[in-house]
Amino acid sequence: MGRPIDARGWVFEVRDQSRAHRERWLPIENLTSWSHNASENEETAETTSFDSKGWFEQDVMQRGGVIEIEGQWALDTHTGQQAEGQAYVDQFWAQRLGIDSRNEIRYRHDSQDLWVIWEATVTPDEQSGETNDKTSWSASFTQCGRPRYEPVFPHCKERD
């Protein structure tokens, strides 16, 4: 029997396209909730005919997905600036239009050894707060094309 995994174990990162000379992924920090809708933007074609003998039939013609993440607006205590992953989404990616509006997001649970990588567009979502709240931060990522998968490589291995 399998064991449930903790929701807080999910990791989300965005590819930093501001530095074209090297691959760099930025973690999105201070998340408090997330959702993944694997059927968003799915389109089907009904294929029911007399041969179906009264049973509905369809073919999936298009797949899609959306990831929505929410958290607290995060401040890097060393630089005094917004945390790098959130700042990249807000100040760089979300400001791009047309063919430049696509970038990559990757995600996985810390118990998994594969990243799921989407080419996606981003929609910056609501930020808010009240007198005794922390400022919220959120964004939605819409999948563009087929996802790909890459192994997770640890930065260092423990020695025996």
C-alpha positions as semicolon CSV with decimal commas, in nm:
position;residue;x (nm);y (nm);z (nm)
1;M;0,000;0,000;0,000
2;G;0,138;0,338;-0,098
3;R;0,183;0,629;0,136
4;P;0,056;0,981;0,062
5;I;0,316;1,246;-0,013
6;D;0,332;1,589;0,147
7;A;0,209;1,880;-0,066
8;R;0,494;2,094;0,067
9;G;0,746;1,859;-0,099
10;W;0,675;1,997;-0,447
11;V;0,946;2,211;-0,606
12;F;0,885;2,462;-0,888
13;E;1,161;2,635;-1,084
14;V;1,173;2,867;-1,386
15;R;1,447;2,880;-1,649
16;D;1,641;3,205;-1,637
17;Q;1,654;3,327;-1,998
18;S;1,814;3,658;-1,902
19;R;2,156;3,491;-1,910
20;A;2,180;3,306;-2,242
21;H;2,540;3,190;-2,188
22;R;2,455;2,922;-1,928
23;E;2,163;2,714;-1,809
24;R;2,022;2,837;-1,481
25;W;1,700;2,746;-1,300
26;L;1,553;2,971;-1,033
27;P;1,345;2,823;-0,749
28;I;1,012;2,986;-0,673
29;E;1,019;3,028;-0,298
30;N;0,772;3,086;-0,016
31;L;0,489;2,887;-0,174
32;T;0,186;2,805;0,037
33;S;-0,034;2,623;-0,217
34;W;-0,036;2,495;-0,573
35;S;-0,270;2,320;-0,813
36;H;-0,215;2,130;-1,136
37;N;-0,506;2,086;-1,376
38;A;-0,390;1,829;-1,634
39;S;-0,707;1,863;-1,844
40;E;-0,711;2,241;-1,884
41;N;-0,736;2,336;-2,253
42;E;-0,820;1,977;-2,351
43;E;-1,035;1,948;-2,661
44;T;-1,222;1,639;-2,778
45;A;-1,407;1,532;-3,088
46;E;-1,718;1,322;-3,050
47;T;-1,695;1,001;-3,254
48;T;-2,028;0,847;-3,156
49;S;-2,203;0,682;-3,448
50;F;-2,475;0,427;-3,511
51;D;-2,202;0,163;-3,469
52;S;-2,154;0,278;-3,108
53;K;-2,484;0,108;-3,021
54;G;-2,589;0,388;-2,787
55;W;-2,256;0,431;-2,610
56;F;-2,075;0,766;-2,619
57;E;-1,736;0,777;-2,790
58;Q;-1,474;1,049;-2,832
59;D;-1,112;1,111;-2,931
60;V;-0,887;1,358;-2,752
61;M;-0,775;1,611;-3,012
62;Q;-0,573;1,844;-2,787
63;R;-0,412;1,815;-2,445
64;G;-0,306;2,091;-2,211
65;G;-0,244;2,184;-1,854
66;V;-0,220;2,469;-1,605
67;I;-0,022;2,502;-1,284
68;E;-0,129;2,769;-1,038
69;I;0,102;2,856;-0,751
70;E;0,040;3,083;-0,456
71;G;0,261;3,201;-0,177
72;Q;0,399;3,496;0,008
73;W;0,592;3,774;-0,161
74;A;0,950;3,685;-0,065
75;L;1,238;3,919;0,015
76;D;1,602;3,810;-0,015
77;T;1,746;3,918;0,321
78;H;2,099;3,952;0,176
79;T;2,015;4,180;-0,117
80;G;1,694;4,345;0,003
81;Q;1,536;4,255;-0,333
82;Q;1,241;4,029;-0,416
83;A;1,342;3,661;-0,415
84;E;1,502;3,574;-0,747
85;G;1,245;3,324;-0,883
86;Q;0,947;3,548;-0,804
87;A;1,128;3,856;-0,935
88;Y;1,211;3,677;-1,260
89;V;0,845;3,586;-1,313
90;D;0,720;3,937;-1,226
91;Q;0,983;4,158;-1,384
92;F;1,114;3,957;-1,679
93;W;0,888;3,674;-1,797
94;A;0,548;3,835;-1,732
95;Q;0,650;4,146;-1,930
96;R;0,721;3,957;-2,253
97;L;0,477;3,936;-2,545
98;G;0,422;3,731;-2,862
99;I;0,678;3,463;-2,940
100;D;0,895;3,592;-2,656
101;S;0,622;3,515;-2,399
102;R;0,722;3,149;-2,370
103;N;0,972;3,013;-2,123
104;E;1,016;2,692;-1,926
105;I;0,899;2,582;-1,584
106;R;0,995;2,254;-1,423
107;Y;0,847;2,077;-1,126
108;R;0,879;1,759;-0,921
109;H;0,818;1,624;-0,576
110;D;1,130;1,591;-0,362
111;S;1,070;1,214;-0,357
112;Q;1,094;1,192;-0,739
113;D;1,403;1,157;-0,954
114;L;1,261;1,320;-1,270
115;W;1,175;1,681;-1,349
116;V;0,863;1,747;-1,557
117;I;0,948;2,038;-1,787
118;W;0,691;2,251;-1,967
119;E;0,733;2,519;-2,223
120;A;0,472;2,761;-2,096
121;T;0,334;3,110;-2,076
122;V;0,285;3,284;-1,743
123;T;0,003;3,498;-1,612
124;P;0,090;3,697;-1,300
125;D;-0,199;3,665;-1,057
126;E;-0,327;3,859;-0,762
127;Q;-0,109;4,006;-0,490
128;S;-0,284;4,126;-0,179
129;G;-0,273;4,170;0,196
130;E;-0,450;4,328;0,490
131;T;-0,334;4,496;0,808
132;N;-0,187;4,190;0,980
133;D;-0,115;3,976;0,671
134;K;0,195;3,901;0,476
135;T;0,177;4,013;0,111
136;S;0,058;3,734;-0,116
137;W;0,213;3,637;-0,449
138;S;0,075;3,407;-0,722
139;A;0,115;3,307;-1,085
140;S;-0,042;3,067;-1,338
141;F;0,159;2,872;-1,595
142;T;-0,013;2,740;-1,908
143;Q;0,148;2,442;-2,082
144;C;0,247;2,492;-2,447
145;G;0,325;2,168;-2,629
146;R;0,423;1,828;-2,498
147;P;0,606;1,806;-2,163
148;R;0,950;1,651;-2,141
149;Y;1,127;1,475;-1,857
150;E;1,485;1,503;-1,730
151;P;1,660;1,326;-1,445
152;V;1,746;1,513;-1,127
153;F;2,121;1,527;-1,074
154;P;2,228;1,588;-0,713
155;H;2,481;1,869;-0,670
156;C;2,697;1,656;-0,442
157;K;2,692;1,299;-0,323
158;E;2,749;1,191;0,034
159;R;3,056;0,979;0,093
160;D;3,051;0,657;0,292
